[in-house]
Amino acid sequence: MNRNRFSPAAPAPATDAGTPARRRRYLAGLGVIVLGAAALAGCAADSGLEPVAESSADPFEIYLAEDLDAILLAQDTLRFQCYADNGYPEFEAFISEEPAVQWRADLLDQLTVNDAFFESVQDATARGLRTEPLGPSAEKVFVHDDAFEAVSEACDTKSWAALGEDAEQSLIDYNRLSSKLAGGLADRTFEALGPLQQEVVKCLVDAGVPVTPASDKLYGFTSDVEFGTPVEYPERTGPKQVSGVEIIPADVEIPYVPTPAEAAVAVKYYNCSLETGVRDEFDALILESKKEVVAEHAAELEKANPRIAELAAAARELTAR
């Protein structure tokens, strides 16, 4: 008996590596994966791209993240409705009314000063110093039915065709472009982060905070302060039924709670990032790196953006019906 597993969430970006929910989870391993794309106001005259709004400090805003989300909403809506119309009504419950915000929130905004040095005293107090867990598992659907494979393939083809010619390939290509752009950003910024963090760690040491410099750790140091209890989600055992449509519920999210001592060190780390000027330095480095990366790929963005915008317009029309 075939077991076809489907998640109600929008499909993951077409990349060669997994997508982290937040960048700081990967800092300790010195192997960051950052996915995203950008467009550059300074090169707009040469590339034909529309300039970034003057009120924006982020060149990435021209990357059409919201358009991708709209396209995927339409594709999911059409696909799940097609499943429902062909004998699997359970999928109607997974049709979303609003697009996800995965590209802007989960991909393009990962490499930030706030992730590396905290956003505020309140953020440091709440997050503490532990690496983020992988997060709860989303609700999933398992179909135990040999006939579903043909339905799935037909509905997938139909839903992409409704969006326009070569819609699926256009998204795949745009995702690959985002990976190239973000990889260039990571190459330019990641090596600089370690030395900047060590400036903050020196500030902590000078202030008598009980930390030991360690460039391979998440925030550039180790400490003997007590941490909160690690967040662990129950191991998934897979489907339990042998027929029909099985819905596996989502995990209930478990928040991480730092100890008071851990939170205090995190707050001092945030304060030292301000006192040393490291935050401003890293912020400027990220901005300049984004501009450089986009300048390298401006022609590709100029070619791809109109088609993505066209597909998004079609997608919004389809989901508005």
JSON list of C-alpha atoms in Angstrom, two decimals, residues 26-246:
[
{"chain": "A", "resi": 26, "resn": "TYR", "atom": "CA", "xyz": [23.72, 27.98, 12.66]},
{"chain": "A", "resi": 27, "resn": "LEU", "atom": "CA", "xyz": [26.20, 30.48, 14.04]},
{"chain": "A", "resi": 28, "resn": "ALA", "atom": "CA", "xyz": [27.82, 27.98, 16.39]},
{"chain": "A", "resi": 29, "resn": "GLY", "atom": "CA", "xyz": [28.73, 25.66, 13.54]},
{"chain": "A", "resi": 30, "resn": "LEU", "atom": "CA", "xyz": [30.42, 28.36, 11.48]},
{"chain": "A", "resi": 31, "resn": "GLY", "atom": "CA", "xyz": [28.44, 27.14, 8.50]},
{"chain": "A", "resi": 32, "resn": "VAL", "atom": "CA", "xyz": [25.56, 29.51, 7.92]},
{"chain": "A", "resi": 33, "resn": "ILE", "atom": "CA", "xyz": [23.01, 28.88, 5.21]},
{"chain": "A", "resi": 34, "resn": "VAL", "atom": "CA", "xyz": [21.22, 32.07, 4.24]},
{"chain": "A", "resi": 35, "resn": "LEU", "atom": "CA", "xyz": [18.71, 32.13, 1.44]},
{"chain": "A", "resi": 36, "resn": "GLY", "atom": "CA", "xyz": [17.43, 35.29, -0.12]},
{"chain": "A", "resi": 37, "resn": "ALA", "atom": "CA", "xyz": [17.77, 37.78, -2.88]},
{"chain": "A", "resi": 38, "resn": "ALA", "atom": "CA", "xyz": [18.08, 41.50, -3.35]},
{"chain": "A", "resi": 39, "resn": "ALA", "atom": "CA", "xyz": [17.94, 44.39, -5.72]},
{"chain": "A", "resi": 40, "resn": "LEU", "atom": "CA", "xyz": [20.15, 47.47, -5.71]},
{"chain": "A", "resi": 41, "resn": "ALA", "atom": "CA", "xyz": [18.99, 51.06, -5.94]},
{"chain": "A", "resi": 42, "resn": "GLY", "atom": "CA", "xyz": [22.43, 52.22, -6.99]},
{"chain": "A", "resi": 43, "resn": "CYS", "atom": "CA", "xyz": [22.55, 49.95, -10.04]},
{"chain": "A", "resi": 44, "resn": "ALA", "atom": "CA", "xyz": [18.95, 50.50, -11.08]},
{"chain": "A", "resi": 45, "resn": "ALA", "atom": "CA", "xyz": [19.84, 52.91, -13.84]},
{"chain": "A", "resi": 46, "resn": "ASP", "atom": "CA", "xyz": [22.05, 50.32, -15.53]},
{"chain": "A", "resi": 47, "resn": "SER", "atom": "CA", "xyz": [19.91, 47.25, -14.88]},
{"chain": "A", "resi": 48, "resn": "GLY", "atom": "CA", "xyz": [16.44, 48.62, -15.48]},
{"chain": "A", "resi": 49, "resn": "LEU", "atom": "CA", "xyz": [15.31, 47.59, -11.99]},
{"chain": "A", "resi": 50, "resn": "GLU", "atom": "CA", "xyz": [13.05, 49.88, -10.01]},
{"chain": "A", "resi": 51, "resn": "PRO", "atom": "CA", "xyz": [15.03, 51.57, -7.20]},
{"chain": "A", "resi": 52, "resn": "VAL", "atom": "CA", "xyz": [14.46, 50.69, -3.57]},
{"chain": "A", "resi": 53, "resn": "ALA", "atom": "CA", "xyz": [12.25, 53.20, -1.78]},
{"chain": "A", "resi": 54, "resn": "GLU", "atom": "CA", "xyz": [14.36, 55.89, -0.17]},
{"chain": "A", "resi": 55, "resn": "SER", "atom": "CA", "xyz": [12.71, 55.14, 3.17]},
{"chain": "A", "resi": 56, "resn": "SER", "atom": "CA", "xyz": [14.05, 51.59, 3.05]},
{"chain": "A", "resi": 57, "resn": "ALA", "atom": "CA", "xyz": [17.52, 50.66, 4.24]},
{"chain": "A", "resi": 58, "resn": "ASP", "atom": "CA", "xyz": [17.35, 47.13, 2.82]},
{"chain": "A", "resi": 59, "resn": "PRO", "atom": "CA", "xyz": [18.20, 46.49, -0.86]},
{"chain": "A", "resi": 60, "resn": "PHE", "atom": "CA", "xyz": [16.61, 43.03, -0.51]},
{"chain": "A", "resi": 61, "resn": "GLU", "atom": "CA", "xyz": [13.16, 44.57, -0.61]},
{"chain": "A", "resi": 62, "resn": "ILE", "atom": "CA", "xyz": [13.07, 44.54, -4.40]},
{"chain": "A", "resi": 63, "resn": "TYR", "atom": "CA", "xyz": [13.27, 40.75, -4.43]},
{"chain": "A", "resi": 64, "resn": "LEU", "atom": "CA", "xyz": [9.68, 39.67, -5.04]},
{"chain": "A", "resi": 65, "resn": "ALA", "atom": "CA", "xyz": [9.17, 37.64, -1.89]},
{"chain": "A", "resi": 66, "resn": "GLU", "atom": "CA", "xyz": [5.54, 38.55, -1.41]},
{"chain": "A", "resi": 67, "resn": "ASP", "atom": "CA", "xyz": [4.81, 37.66, -5.03]},
{"chain": "A", "resi": 68, "resn": "LEU", "atom": "CA", "xyz": [6.29, 34.22, -4.49]},
{"chain": "A", "resi": 69, "resn": "ASP", "atom": "CA", "xyz": [4.07, 33.75, -1.45]},
{"chain": "A", "resi": 70, "resn": "ALA", "atom": "CA", "xyz": [1.02, 34.76, -3.49]},
{"chain": "A", "resi": 71, "resn": "ILE", "atom": "CA", "xyz": [1.92, 32.30, -6.26]},
{"chain": "A", "resi": 72, "resn": "LEU", "atom": "CA", "xyz": [2.36, 29.45, -3.80]},
{"chain": "A", "resi": 73, "resn": "LEU", "atom": "CA", "xyz": [-0.94, 30.28, -2.10]},
{"chain": "A", "resi": 74, "resn": "ALA", "atom": "CA", "xyz": [-2.73, 29.99, -5.45]},
{"chain": "A", "resi": 75, "resn": "GLN", "atom": "CA", "xyz": [-0.93, 26.78, -6.31]},
{"chain": "A", "resi": 76, "resn": "ASP", "atom": "CA", "xyz": [-1.79, 25.21, -2.96]},
{"chain": "A", "resi": 77, "resn": "THR", "atom": "CA", "xyz": [-5.39, 26.43, -3.16]},
{"chain": "A", "resi": 78, "resn": "LEU", "atom": "CA", "xyz": [-5.93, 24.95, -6.61]},
{"chain": "A", "resi": 79, "resn": "ARG", "atom": "CA", "xyz": [-4.11, 21.73, -5.80]},
{"chain": "A", "resi": 80, "resn": "PHE", "atom": "CA", "xyz": [-5.87, 21.04, -2.50]},
{"chain": "A", "resi": 81, "resn": "GLN", "atom": "CA", "xyz": [-9.26, 21.88, -3.99]},
{"chain": "A", "resi": 82, "resn": "CYS", "atom": "CA", "xyz": [-8.52, 19.51, -6.84]},
{"chain": "A", "resi": 83, "resn": "TYR", "atom": "CA", "xyz": [-7.72, 16.76, -4.32]},
{"chain": "A", "resi": 84, "resn": "ALA", "atom": "CA", "xyz": [-11.00, 17.47, -2.55]},
{"chain": "A", "resi": 85, "resn": "ASP", "atom": "CA", "xyz": [-12.98, 17.42, -5.78]},
{"chain": "A", "resi": 86, "resn": "ASN", "atom": "CA", "xyz": [-11.50, 14.06, -6.68]},
{"chain": "A", "resi": 87, "resn": "GLY", "atom": "CA", "xyz": [-12.37, 12.08, -3.60]},
{"chain": "A", "resi": 88, "resn": "TYR", "atom": "CA", "xyz": [-10.23, 13.51, -0.81]},
{"chain": "A", "resi": 89, "resn": "PRO", "atom": "CA", "xyz": [-12.35, 16.20, 0.91]},
{"chain": "A", "resi": 90, "resn": "GLU", "atom": "CA", "xyz": [-10.02, 16.28, 3.93]},
{"chain": "A", "resi": 91, "resn": "PHE", "atom": "CA", "xyz": [-7.72, 18.61, 2.00]},
{"chain": "A", "resi": 92, "resn": "GLU", "atom": "CA", "xyz": [-10.29, 21.41, 2.02]},
{"chain": "A", "resi": 93, "resn": "ALA", "atom": "CA", "xyz": [-9.38, 22.09, 5.65]},
{"chain": "A", "resi": 94, "resn": "PHE", "atom": "CA", "xyz": [-5.81, 22.93, 4.57]},
{"chain": "A", "resi": 95, "resn": "ILE", "atom": "CA", "xyz": [-6.72, 25.64, 2.08]},
{"chain": "A", "resi": 96, "resn": "SER", "atom": "CA", "xyz": [-5.40, 28.90, 3.52]},
{"chain": "A", "resi": 97, "resn": "GLU", "atom": "CA", "xyz": [-7.15, 32.24, 3.08]},
{"chain": "A", "resi": 98, "resn": "GLU", "atom": "CA", "xyz": [-3.95, 34.26, 3.28]},
{"chain": "A", "resi": 99, "resn": "PRO", "atom": "CA", "xyz": [-0.49, 33.73, 1.78]},
{"chain": "A", "resi": 100, "resn": "ALA", "atom": "CA", "xyz": [2.29, 32.63, 4.03]},
{"chain": "A", "resi": 101, "resn": "VAL", "atom": "CA", "xyz": [5.15, 35.05, 4.65]},
{"chain": "A", "resi": 102, "resn": "GLN", "atom": "CA", "xyz": [7.88, 32.48, 4.30]},
{"chain": "A", "resi": 103, "resn": "TRP", "atom": "CA", "xyz": [10.16, 34.22, 1.83]},
{"chain": "A", "resi": 104, "resn": "ARG", "atom": "CA", "xyz": [10.41, 37.57, 3.56]},
{"chain": "A", "resi": 105, "resn": "ALA", "atom": "CA", "xyz": [10.18, 36.37, 7.13]},
{"chain": "A", "resi": 106, "resn": "ASP", "atom": "CA", "xyz": [12.04, 33.07, 7.00]},
{"chain": "A", "resi": 107, "resn": "LEU", "atom": "CA", "xyz": [14.56, 33.60, 4.23]},
{"chain": "A", "resi": 108, "resn": "LEU", "atom": "CA", "xyz": [15.35, 37.14, 3.25]},
{"chain": "A", "resi": 109, "resn": "ASP", "atom": "CA", "xyz": [15.51, 38.54, 6.77]},
{"chain": "A", "resi": 110, "resn": "GLN", "atom": "CA", "xyz": [17.68, 35.87, 8.36]},
{"chain": "A", "resi": 111, "resn": "LEU", "atom": "CA", "xyz": [21.03, 37.63, 8.29]},
{"chain": "A", "resi": 112, "resn": "THR", "atom": "CA", "xyz": [20.48, 40.50, 10.71]},
{"chain": "A", "resi": 113, "resn": "VAL", "atom": "CA", "xyz": [22.28, 42.34, 13.45]},
{"chain": "A", "resi": 114, "resn": "ASN", "atom": "CA", "xyz": [19.48, 41.37, 15.83]},
{"chain": "A", "resi": 115, "resn": "ASP", "atom": "CA", "xyz": [20.04, 37.67, 15.29]},
{"chain": "A", "resi": 116, "resn": "ALA", "atom": "CA", "xyz": [23.74, 38.01, 16.04]},
{"chain": "A", "resi": 117, "resn": "PHE", "atom": "CA", "xyz": [23.57, 40.52, 18.89]},
{"chain": "A", "resi": 118, "resn": "PHE", "atom": "CA", "xyz": [19.90, 40.62, 20.05]},
{"chain": "A", "resi": 119, "resn": "GLU", "atom": "CA", "xyz": [17.32, 43.24, 19.21]},
{"chain": "A", "resi": 120, "resn": "SER", "atom": "CA", "xyz": [16.84, 44.75, 22.66]},
{"chain": "A", "resi": 121, "resn": "VAL", "atom": "CA", "xyz": [17.14, 44.10, 26.38]},
{"chain": "A", "resi": 122, "resn": "GLN", "atom": "CA", "xyz": [13.74, 42.45, 26.24]},
{"chain": "A", "resi": 123, "resn": "ASP", "atom": "CA", "xyz": [14.82, 40.22, 23.35]},
{"chain": "A", "resi": 124, "resn": "ALA", "atom": "CA", "xyz": [18.00, 39.15, 25.15]},
{"chain": "A", "resi": 125, "resn": "THR", "atom": "CA", "xyz": [16.03, 38.41, 28.31]},
{"chain": "A", "resi": 126, "resn": "ALA", "atom": "CA", "xyz": [13.53, 36.26, 26.42]},
{"chain": "A", "resi": 127, "resn": "ARG", "atom": "CA", "xyz": [15.95, 34.40, 24.15]},
{"chain": "A", "resi": 128, "resn": "GLY", "atom": "CA", "xyz": [18.87, 33.72, 26.42]},
{"chain": "A", "resi": 129, "resn": "LEU", "atom": "CA", "xyz": [22.01, 32.08, 25.05]},
{"chain": "A", "resi": 130, "resn": "ARG", "atom": "CA", "xyz": [20.94, 28.63, 23.93]},
{"chain": "A", "resi": 131, "resn": "THR", "atom": "CA", "xyz": [20.85, 27.65, 20.26]},
{"chain": "A", "resi": 132, "resn": "GLU", "atom": "CA", "xyz": [17.29, 27.57, 18.97]},
{"chain": "A", "resi": 133, "resn": "PRO", "atom": "CA", "xyz": [15.64, 24.16, 18.62]},
{"chain": "A", "resi": 134, "resn": "LEU", "atom": "CA", "xyz": [14.40, 23.01, 15.24]},
{"chain": "A", "resi": 135, "resn": "GLY", "atom": "CA", "xyz": [10.86, 23.94, 16.20]},
{"chain": "A", "resi": 136, "resn": "PRO", "atom": "CA", "xyz": [7.56, 22.08, 16.26]},
{"chain": "A", "resi": 137, "resn": "SER", "atom": "CA", "xyz": [6.51, 19.79, 13.45]},
{"chain": "A", "resi": 138, "resn": "ALA", "atom": "CA", "xyz": [3.67, 21.10, 11.31]},
{"chain": "A", "resi": 139, "resn": "GLU", "atom": "CA", "xyz": [0.38, 19.30, 10.74]},
{"chain": "A", "resi": 140, "resn": "LYS", "atom": "CA", "xyz": [0.70, 16.68, 8.02]},
{"chain": "A", "resi": 141, "resn": "VAL", "atom": "CA", "xyz": [-1.51, 14.56, 5.84]},
{"chain": "A", "resi": 142, "resn": "PHE", "atom": "CA", "xyz": [-0.89, 10.93, 4.91]},
{"chain": "A", "resi": 143, "resn": "VAL", "atom": "CA", "xyz": [-2.98, 9.31, 2.21]},
{"chain": "A", "resi": 144, "resn": "HIS", "atom": "CA", "xyz": [-3.09, 5.52, 2.30]},
{"chain": "A", "resi": 145, "resn": "ASP", "atom": "CA", "xyz": [-4.50, 4.90, -1.15]},
{"chain": "A", "resi": 146, "resn": "ASP", "atom": "CA", "xyz": [-2.84, 3.62, -4.33]},
{"chain": "A", "resi": 147, "resn": "ALA", "atom": "CA", "xyz": [-5.24, 5.67, -6.44]},
{"chain": "A", "resi": 148, "resn": "PHE", "atom": "CA", "xyz": [-4.06, 8.94, -4.90]},
{"chain": "A", "resi": 149, "resn": "GLU", "atom": "CA", "xyz": [-0.77, 8.98, -6.79]},
{"chain": "A", "resi": 150, "resn": "ALA", "atom": "CA", "xyz": [-2.51, 9.55, -10.13]},
{"chain": "A", "resi": 151, "resn": "VAL", "atom": "CA", "xyz": [-4.83, 12.15, -8.61]},
{"chain": "A", "resi": 152, "resn": "SER", "atom": "CA", "xyz": [-1.87, 13.95, -7.08]},
{"chain": "A", "resi": 153, "resn": "GLU", "atom": "CA", "xyz": [0.08, 14.10, -10.32]},
{"chain": "A", "resi": 154, "resn": "ALA", "atom": "CA", "xyz": [-2.94, 15.28, -12.30]},
{"chain": "A", "resi": 155, "resn": "CYS", "atom": "CA", "xyz": [-3.85, 17.96, -9.75]},
{"chain": "A", "resi": 156, "resn": "ASP", "atom": "CA", "xyz": [-0.28, 19.20, -9.53]},
{"chain": "A", "resi": 157, "resn": "THR", "atom": "CA", "xyz": [-0.10, 19.57, -13.31]},
{"chain": "A", "resi": 158, "resn": "LYS", "atom": "CA", "xyz": [-3.49, 21.26, -13.43]},
{"chain": "A", "resi": 159, "resn": "SER", "atom": "CA", "xyz": [-2.74, 23.75, -10.65]},
{"chain": "A", "resi": 160, "resn": "TRP", "atom": "CA", "xyz": [0.54, 24.90, -12.18]},
{"chain": "A", "resi": 161, "resn": "ALA", "atom": "CA", "xyz": [-0.99, 25.15, -15.65]},
{"chain": "A", "resi": 162, "resn": "ALA", "atom": "CA", "xyz": [-3.72, 27.44, -14.29]},
{"chain": "A", "resi": 163, "resn": "LEU", "atom": "CA", "xyz": [-1.08, 29.92, -13.18]},
{"chain": "A", "resi": 164, "resn": "GLY", "atom": "CA", "xyz": [0.50, 30.24, -16.60]},
{"chain": "A", "resi": 165, "resn": "GLU", "atom": "CA", "xyz": [3.00, 28.73, -18.97]},
{"chain": "A", "resi": 166, "resn": "ASP", "atom": "CA", "xyz": [6.19, 27.47, -17.29]},
{"chain": "A", "resi": 167, "resn": "ALA", "atom": "CA", "xyz": [4.98, 28.79, -13.91]},
{"chain": "A", "resi": 168, "resn": "GLU", "atom": "CA", "xyz": [6.59, 26.03, -11.88]},
{"chain": "A", "resi": 169, "resn": "GLN", "atom": "CA", "xyz": [9.93, 26.31, -13.68]},
{"chain": "A", "resi": 170, "resn": "SER", "atom": "CA", "xyz": [9.88, 30.08, -13.26]},
{"chain": "A", "resi": 171, "resn": "LEU", "atom": "CA", "xyz": [9.60, 29.67, -9.48]},
{"chain": "A", "resi": 172, "resn": "ILE", "atom": "CA", "xyz": [12.34, 27.05, -9.41]},
{"chain": "A", "resi": 173, "resn": "ASP", "atom": "CA", "xyz": [14.66, 29.34, -11.34]},
{"chain": "A", "resi": 174, "resn": "TYR", "atom": "CA", "xyz": [13.85, 32.31, -9.12]},
{"chain": "A", "resi": 175, "resn": "ASN", "atom": "CA", "xyz": [14.54, 30.27, -6.01]},
{"chain": "A", "resi": 176, "resn": "ARG", "atom": "CA", "xyz": [17.90, 29.25, -7.41]},
{"chain": "A", "resi": 177, "resn": "LEU", "atom": "CA", "xyz": [18.67, 32.89, -8.05]},
{"chain": "A", "resi": 178, "resn": "SER", "atom": "CA", "xyz": [17.81, 33.69, -4.44]},
{"chain": "A", "resi": 179, "resn": "SER", "atom": "CA", "xyz": [20.23, 31.03, -3.28]},
{"chain": "A", "resi": 180, "resn": "LYS", "atom": "CA", "xyz": [23.04, 32.47, -5.37]},
{"chain": "A", "resi": 181, "resn": "LEU", "atom": "CA", "xyz": [22.41, 35.96, -4.08]},
{"chain": "A", "resi": 182, "resn": "ALA", "atom": "CA", "xyz": [22.22, 34.87, -0.47]},
{"chain": "A", "resi": 183, "resn": "GLY", "atom": "CA", "xyz": [25.29, 32.70, -0.80]},
{"chain": "A", "resi": 184, "resn": "GLY", "atom": "CA", "xyz": [27.22, 35.74, -1.98]},
{"chain": "A", "resi": 185, "resn": "LEU", "atom": "CA", "xyz": [25.95, 37.69, 1.02]},
{"chain": "A", "resi": 186, "resn": "ALA", "atom": "CA", "xyz": [27.05, 34.96, 3.42]},
{"chain": "A", "resi": 187, "resn": "ASP", "atom": "CA", "xyz": [30.49, 34.76, 1.80]},
{"chain": "A", "resi": 188, "resn": "ARG", "atom": "CA", "xyz": [31.02, 38.48, 2.33]},
{"chain": "A", "resi": 189, "resn": "THR", "atom": "CA", "xyz": [29.75, 38.78, 5.88]},
{"chain": "A", "resi": 190, "resn": "PHE", "atom": "CA", "xyz": [30.25, 35.58, 7.81]},
{"chain": "A", "resi": 191, "resn": "GLU", "atom": "CA", "xyz": [34.02, 35.76, 8.20]},
{"chain": "A", "resi": 192, "resn": "ALA", "atom": "CA", "xyz": [33.67, 39.25, 9.63]},
{"chain": "A", "resi": 193, "resn": "LEU", "atom": "CA", "xyz": [31.16, 38.20, 12.27]},
{"chain": "A", "resi": 194, "resn": "GLY", "atom": "CA", "xyz": [33.58, 36.17, 14.42]},
{"chain": "A", "resi": 195, "resn": "PRO", "atom": "CA", "xyz": [36.05, 39.01, 15.05]},
{"chain": "A", "resi": 196, "resn": "LEU", "atom": "CA", "xyz": [33.18, 41.40, 15.77]},
{"chain": "A", "resi": 197, "resn": "GLN", "atom": "CA", "xyz": [31.73, 39.02, 18.30]},
{"chain": "A", "resi": 198, "resn": "GLN", "atom": "CA", "xyz": [35.12, 38.75, 19.97]},
{"chain": "A", "resi": 199, "resn": "GLU", "atom": "CA", "xyz": [35.10, 42.52, 20.49]},
{"chain": "A", "resi": 200, "resn": "VAL", "atom": "CA", "xyz": [31.83, 42.08, 22.37]},
{"chain": "A", "resi": 201, "resn": "VAL", "atom": "CA", "xyz": [33.26, 39.16, 24.35]},
{"chain": "A", "resi": 202, "resn": "LYS", "atom": "CA", "xyz": [36.28, 41.26, 25.34]},
{"chain": "A", "resi": 203, "resn": "CYS", "atom": "CA", "xyz": [33.87, 43.88, 26.64]},
{"chain": "A", "resi": 204, "resn": "LEU", "atom": "CA", "xyz": [32.20, 41.19, 28.75]},
{"chain": "A", "resi": 205, "resn": "VAL", "atom": "CA", "xyz": [35.52, 39.94, 30.11]},
{"chain": "A", "resi": 206, "resn": "ASP", "atom": "CA", "xyz": [36.66, 43.47, 30.93]},
{"chain": "A", "resi": 207, "resn": "ALA", "atom": "CA", "xyz": [33.41, 43.97, 32.84]},
{"chain": "A", "resi": 208, "resn": "GLY", "atom": "CA", "xyz": [34.02, 40.85, 34.90]},
{"chain": "A", "resi": 209, "resn": "VAL", "atom": "CA", "xyz": [31.30, 38.74, 33.31]},
{"chain": "A", "resi": 210, "resn": "PRO", "atom": "CA", "xyz": [32.16, 35.01, 33.74]},
{"chain": "A", "resi": 211, "resn": "VAL", "atom": "CA", "xyz": [32.69, 34.07, 30.09]},
{"chain": "A", "resi": 212, "resn": "THR", "atom": "CA", "xyz": [35.55, 32.49, 28.13]},
{"chain": "A", "resi": 213, "resn": "PRO", "atom": "CA", "xyz": [36.20, 33.47, 24.50]},
{"chain": "A", "resi": 214, "resn": "ALA", "atom": "CA", "xyz": [35.37, 30.64, 22.08]},
{"chain": "A", "resi": 215, "resn": "SER", "atom": "CA", "xyz": [35.07, 31.69, 18.45]},
{"chain": "A", "resi": 216, "resn": "ASP", "atom": "CA", "xyz": [33.33, 28.45, 17.43]},
{"chain": "A", "resi": 217, "resn": "LYS", "atom": "CA", "xyz": [30.38, 28.97, 19.78]},
{"chain": "A", "resi": 218, "resn": "LEU", "atom": "CA", "xyz": [27.07, 30.64, 19.07]},
{"chain": "A", "resi": 219, "resn": "TYR", "atom": "CA", "xyz": [27.88, 34.02, 20.58]},
{"chain": "A", "resi": 220, "resn": "GLY", "atom": "CA", "xyz": [31.64, 33.66, 20.60]},
{"chain": "A", "resi": 221, "resn": "PHE", "atom": "CA", "xyz": [32.08, 32.48, 24.18]},
{"chain": "A", "resi": 222, "resn": "THR", "atom": "CA", "xyz": [31.37, 29.75, 26.71]},
{"chain": "A", "resi": 223, "resn": "SER", "atom": "CA", "xyz": [30.05, 30.31, 30.21]},
{"chain": "A", "resi": 224, "resn": "ASP", "atom": "CA", "xyz": [29.47, 28.29, 33.34]},
{"chain": "A", "resi": 225, "resn": "VAL", "atom": "CA", "xyz": [26.15, 29.98, 34.08]},
{"chain": "A", "resi": 226, "resn": "GLU", "atom": "CA", "xyz": [23.20, 27.63, 34.26]},
{"chain": "A", "resi": 227, "resn": "PHE", "atom": "CA", "xyz": [21.08, 27.45, 31.10]},
{"chain": "A", "resi": 228, "resn": "GLY", "atom": "CA", "xyz": [17.38, 26.73, 30.85]},
{"chain": "A", "resi": 229, "resn": "THR", "atom": "CA", "xyz": [16.01, 23.30, 30.02]},
{"chain": "A", "resi": 230, "resn": "PRO", "atom": "CA", "xyz": [16.55, 22.44, 26.33]},
{"chain": "A", "resi": 231, "resn": "VAL", "atom": "CA", "xyz": [13.40, 22.28, 24.23]},
{"chain": "A", "resi": 232, "resn": "GLU", "atom": "CA", "xyz": [12.75, 18.78, 22.96]},
{"chain": "A", "resi": 233, "resn": "TYR", "atom": "CA", "xyz": [9.80, 17.71, 20.86]},
{"chain": "A", "resi": 234, "resn": "PRO", "atom": "CA", "xyz": [8.49, 14.15, 20.88]},
{"chain": "A", "resi": 235, "resn": "GLU", "atom": "CA", "xyz": [9.85, 11.91, 18.16]},
{"chain": "A", "resi": 236, "resn": "ARG", "atom": "CA", "xyz": [7.44, 11.37, 15.32]},
{"chain": "A", "resi": 237, "resn": "THR", "atom": "CA", "xyz": [6.55, 7.72, 14.81]},
{"chain": "A", "resi": 238, "resn": "GLY", "atom": "CA", "xyz": [4.87, 8.16, 11.42]},
{"chain": "A", "resi": 239, "resn": "PRO", "atom": "CA", "xyz": [1.39, 7.16, 10.32]},
{"chain": "A", "resi": 240, "resn": "LYS", "atom": "CA", "xyz": [-0.60, 4.72, 12.40]},
{"chain": "A", "resi": 241, "resn": "GLN", "atom": "CA", "xyz": [-3.43, 3.90, 10.00]},
{"chain": "A", "resi": 242, "resn": "VAL", "atom": "CA", "xyz": [-3.28, 1.53, 7.05]},
{"chain": "A", "resi": 243, "resn": "SER", "atom": "CA", "xyz": [-6.12, 2.99, 4.98]},
{"chain": "A", "resi": 244, "resn": "GLY", "atom": "CA", "xyz": [-7.94, 6.21, 4.29]},
{"chain": "A", "resi": 245, "resn": "VAL", "atom": "CA", "xyz": [-6.65, 9.73, 4.90]},
{"chain": "A", "resi": 246, "resn": "GLU", "atom": "CA", "xyz": [-4.71, 10.24, 8.11]}
]
